[in-house]
PDB file of C-alpha atoms in Angstrom:
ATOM      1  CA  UNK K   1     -53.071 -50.560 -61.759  1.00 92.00           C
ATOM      2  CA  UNK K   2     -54.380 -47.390 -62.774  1.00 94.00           C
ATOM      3  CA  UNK K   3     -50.812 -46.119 -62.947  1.00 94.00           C
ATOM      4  CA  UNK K   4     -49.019 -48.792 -65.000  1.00 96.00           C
ATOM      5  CA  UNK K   5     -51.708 -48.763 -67.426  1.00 96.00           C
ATOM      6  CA  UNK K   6     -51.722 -44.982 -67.824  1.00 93.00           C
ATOM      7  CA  UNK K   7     -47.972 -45.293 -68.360  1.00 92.00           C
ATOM      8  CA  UNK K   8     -47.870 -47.988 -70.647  1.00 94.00           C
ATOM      9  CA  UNK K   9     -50.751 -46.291 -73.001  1.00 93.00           C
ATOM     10  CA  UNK K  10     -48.414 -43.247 -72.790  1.00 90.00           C
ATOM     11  CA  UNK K  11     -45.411 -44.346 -73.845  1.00 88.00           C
ATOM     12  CA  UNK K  12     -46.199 -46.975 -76.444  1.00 90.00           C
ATOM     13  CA  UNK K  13     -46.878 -45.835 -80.301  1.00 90.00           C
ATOM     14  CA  UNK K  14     -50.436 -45.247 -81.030  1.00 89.00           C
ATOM     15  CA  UNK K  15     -51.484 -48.560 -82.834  1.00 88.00           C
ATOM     16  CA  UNK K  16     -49.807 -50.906 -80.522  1.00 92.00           C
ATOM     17  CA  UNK K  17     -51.636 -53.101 -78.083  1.00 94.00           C
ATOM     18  CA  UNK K  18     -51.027 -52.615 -74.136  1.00 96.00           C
ATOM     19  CA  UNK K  19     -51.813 -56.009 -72.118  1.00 97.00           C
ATOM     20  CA  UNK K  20     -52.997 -56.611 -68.862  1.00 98.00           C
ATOM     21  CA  UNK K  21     -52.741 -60.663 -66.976  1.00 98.00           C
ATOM     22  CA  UNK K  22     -53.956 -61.382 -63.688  1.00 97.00           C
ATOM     23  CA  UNK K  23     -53.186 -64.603 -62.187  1.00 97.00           C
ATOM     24  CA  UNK K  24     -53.662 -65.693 -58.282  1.00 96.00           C
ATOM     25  CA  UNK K  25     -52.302 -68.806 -56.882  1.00 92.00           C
ATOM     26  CA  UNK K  26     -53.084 -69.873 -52.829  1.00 88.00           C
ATOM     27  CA  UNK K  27     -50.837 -66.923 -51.370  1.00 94.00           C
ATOM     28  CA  UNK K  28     -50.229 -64.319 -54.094  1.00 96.00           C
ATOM     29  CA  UNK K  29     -52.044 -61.989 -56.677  1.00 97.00           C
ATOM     30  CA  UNK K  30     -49.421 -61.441 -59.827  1.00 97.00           C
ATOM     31  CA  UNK K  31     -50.080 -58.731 -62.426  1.00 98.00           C
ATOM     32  CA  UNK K  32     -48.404 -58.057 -65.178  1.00 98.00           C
ATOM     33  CA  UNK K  33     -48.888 -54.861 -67.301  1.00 98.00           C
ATOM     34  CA  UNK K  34     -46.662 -55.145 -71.195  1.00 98.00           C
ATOM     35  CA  UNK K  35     -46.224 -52.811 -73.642  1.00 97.00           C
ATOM     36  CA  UNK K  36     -44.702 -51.970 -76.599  1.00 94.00           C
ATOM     37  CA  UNK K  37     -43.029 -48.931 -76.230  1.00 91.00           C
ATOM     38  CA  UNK K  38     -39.380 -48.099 -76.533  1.00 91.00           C
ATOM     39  CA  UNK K  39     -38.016 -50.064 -73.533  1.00 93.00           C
ATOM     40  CA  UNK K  40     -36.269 -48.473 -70.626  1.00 94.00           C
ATOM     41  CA  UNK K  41     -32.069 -48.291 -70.795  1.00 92.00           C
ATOM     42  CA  UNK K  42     -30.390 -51.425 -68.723  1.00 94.00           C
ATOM     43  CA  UNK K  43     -28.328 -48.571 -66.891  1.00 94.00           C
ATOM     44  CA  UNK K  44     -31.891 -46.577 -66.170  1.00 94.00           C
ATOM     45  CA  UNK K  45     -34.184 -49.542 -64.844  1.00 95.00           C
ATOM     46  CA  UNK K  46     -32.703 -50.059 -60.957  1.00 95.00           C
ATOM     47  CA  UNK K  47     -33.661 -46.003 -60.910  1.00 96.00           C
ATOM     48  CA  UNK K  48     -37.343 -45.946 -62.434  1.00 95.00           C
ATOM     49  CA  UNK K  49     -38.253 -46.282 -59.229  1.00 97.00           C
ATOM     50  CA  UNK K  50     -37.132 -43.485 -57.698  1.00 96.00           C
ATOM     51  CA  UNK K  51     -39.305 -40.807 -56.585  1.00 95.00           C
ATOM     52  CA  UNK K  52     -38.888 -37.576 -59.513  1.00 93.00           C
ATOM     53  CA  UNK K  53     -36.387 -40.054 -61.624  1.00 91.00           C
ATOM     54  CA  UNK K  54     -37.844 -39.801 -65.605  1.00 83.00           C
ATOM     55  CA  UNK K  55     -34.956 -41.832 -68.131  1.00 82.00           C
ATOM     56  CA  UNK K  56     -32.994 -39.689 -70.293  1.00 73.00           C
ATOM     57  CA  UNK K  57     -35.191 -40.538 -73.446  1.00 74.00           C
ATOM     58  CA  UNK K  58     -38.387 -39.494 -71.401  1.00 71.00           C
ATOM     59  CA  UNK K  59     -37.108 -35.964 -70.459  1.00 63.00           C
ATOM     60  CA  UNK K  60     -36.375 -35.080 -74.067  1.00 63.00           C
ATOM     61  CA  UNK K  61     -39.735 -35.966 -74.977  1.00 68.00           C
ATOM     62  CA  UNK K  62     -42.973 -34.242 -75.260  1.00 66.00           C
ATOM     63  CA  UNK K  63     -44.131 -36.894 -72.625  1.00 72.00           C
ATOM     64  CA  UNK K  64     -45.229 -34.803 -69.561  1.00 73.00           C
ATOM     65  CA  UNK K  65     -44.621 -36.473 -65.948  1.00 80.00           C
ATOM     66  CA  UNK K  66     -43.304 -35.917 -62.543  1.00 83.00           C
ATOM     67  CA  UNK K  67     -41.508 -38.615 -62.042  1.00 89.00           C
ATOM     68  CA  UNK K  68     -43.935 -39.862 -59.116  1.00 95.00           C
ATOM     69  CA  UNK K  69     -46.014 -42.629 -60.752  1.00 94.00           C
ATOM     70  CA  UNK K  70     -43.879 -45.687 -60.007  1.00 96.00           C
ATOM     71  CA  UNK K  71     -42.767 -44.317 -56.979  1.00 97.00           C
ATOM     72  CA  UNK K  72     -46.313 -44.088 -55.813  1.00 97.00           C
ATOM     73  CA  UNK K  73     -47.006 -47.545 -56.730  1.00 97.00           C
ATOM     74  CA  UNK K  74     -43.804 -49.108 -55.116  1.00 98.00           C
ATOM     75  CA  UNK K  75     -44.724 -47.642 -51.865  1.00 98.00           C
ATOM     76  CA  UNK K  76     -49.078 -48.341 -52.032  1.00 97.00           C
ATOM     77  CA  UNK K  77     -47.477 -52.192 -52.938  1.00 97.00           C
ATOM     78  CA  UNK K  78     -45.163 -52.272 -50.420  1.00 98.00           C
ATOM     79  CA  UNK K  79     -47.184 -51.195 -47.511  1.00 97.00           C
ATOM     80  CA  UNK K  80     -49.735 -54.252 -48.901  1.00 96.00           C
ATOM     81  CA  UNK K  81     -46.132 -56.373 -47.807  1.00 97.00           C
ATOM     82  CA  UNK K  82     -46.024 -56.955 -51.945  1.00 97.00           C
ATOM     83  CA  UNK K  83     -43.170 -56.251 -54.778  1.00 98.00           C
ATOM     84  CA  UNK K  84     -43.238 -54.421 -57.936  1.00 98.00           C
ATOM     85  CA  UNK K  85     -40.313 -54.745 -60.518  1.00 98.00           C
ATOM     86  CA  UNK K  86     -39.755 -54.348 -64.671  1.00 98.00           C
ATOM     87  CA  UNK K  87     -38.462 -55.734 -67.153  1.00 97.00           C
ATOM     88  CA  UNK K  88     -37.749 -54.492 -70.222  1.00 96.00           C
ATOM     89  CA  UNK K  89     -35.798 -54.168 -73.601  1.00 94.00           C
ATOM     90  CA  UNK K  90     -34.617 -51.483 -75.724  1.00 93.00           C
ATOM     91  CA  UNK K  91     -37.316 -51.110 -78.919  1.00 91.00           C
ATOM     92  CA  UNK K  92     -39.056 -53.930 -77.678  1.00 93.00           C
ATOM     93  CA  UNK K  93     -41.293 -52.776 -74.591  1.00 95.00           C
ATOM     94  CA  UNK K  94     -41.420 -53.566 -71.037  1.00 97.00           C
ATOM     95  CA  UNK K  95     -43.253 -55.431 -68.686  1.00 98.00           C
ATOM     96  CA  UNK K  96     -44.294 -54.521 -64.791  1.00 98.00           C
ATOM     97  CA  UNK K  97     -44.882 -56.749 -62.733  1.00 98.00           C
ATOM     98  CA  UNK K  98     -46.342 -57.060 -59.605  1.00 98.00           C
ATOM     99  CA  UNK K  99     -47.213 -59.543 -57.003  1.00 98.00           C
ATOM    100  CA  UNK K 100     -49.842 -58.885 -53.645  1.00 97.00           C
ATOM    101  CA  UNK K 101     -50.455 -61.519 -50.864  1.00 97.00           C
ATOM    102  CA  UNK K 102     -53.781 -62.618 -50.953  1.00 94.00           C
ATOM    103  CA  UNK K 103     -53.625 -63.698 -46.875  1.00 84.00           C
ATOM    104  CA  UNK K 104     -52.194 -60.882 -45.307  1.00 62.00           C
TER     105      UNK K 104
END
């Protein structure tokens, strides 16, 4: 959580509002983190994943990062048998999601 937050404070303009939903059903925990940031490239979002991958618009940016974060994440969530995934549009934000069993 700590993570997506971070990044979604980070990369959205200064006077724009970051969100944060928690749902739970019987079996899962959903979260979904939204910003409004610049969105991340169709081509770049199977990759964002990727341990040390920043986009193209990130590493010509003053934005510092390893490249780690969502790597990080996608492994802590997937050892908890969960999924994390994005979605997102050019100049309009994006939105991380992800889901935990609740019975595991």
């Amino acid at each position: 959580m700590t993570n997506l937050i971070s990044n979604a404070l980070k990369y959205s303009p200064a006077e724009s509002q970051v969100s944060v939903k928690v749902e739970s059903n019987q079996d899962l925990a959903h979260v979904e983190v939204c910003d409004a940031g610049k969105g991340i490239h169709p081509e770049q979002l199977p990759n964002i994943f990727k341990p040390f991958f920043r986009t193209s618009d990130v590493r010509a940016s003053t934005v510092s990062g390893t490249g780690l974060g969502l790597a990080i994440c996608k492994e802590i969530i997937e050892q908890h048998h969960g999924r994390i995934w994005c979605e997102s549009r050019l100049n309009a934000g994006s939105i991380f999601f992800f889901e935990l069993p609740l019975n595991s």
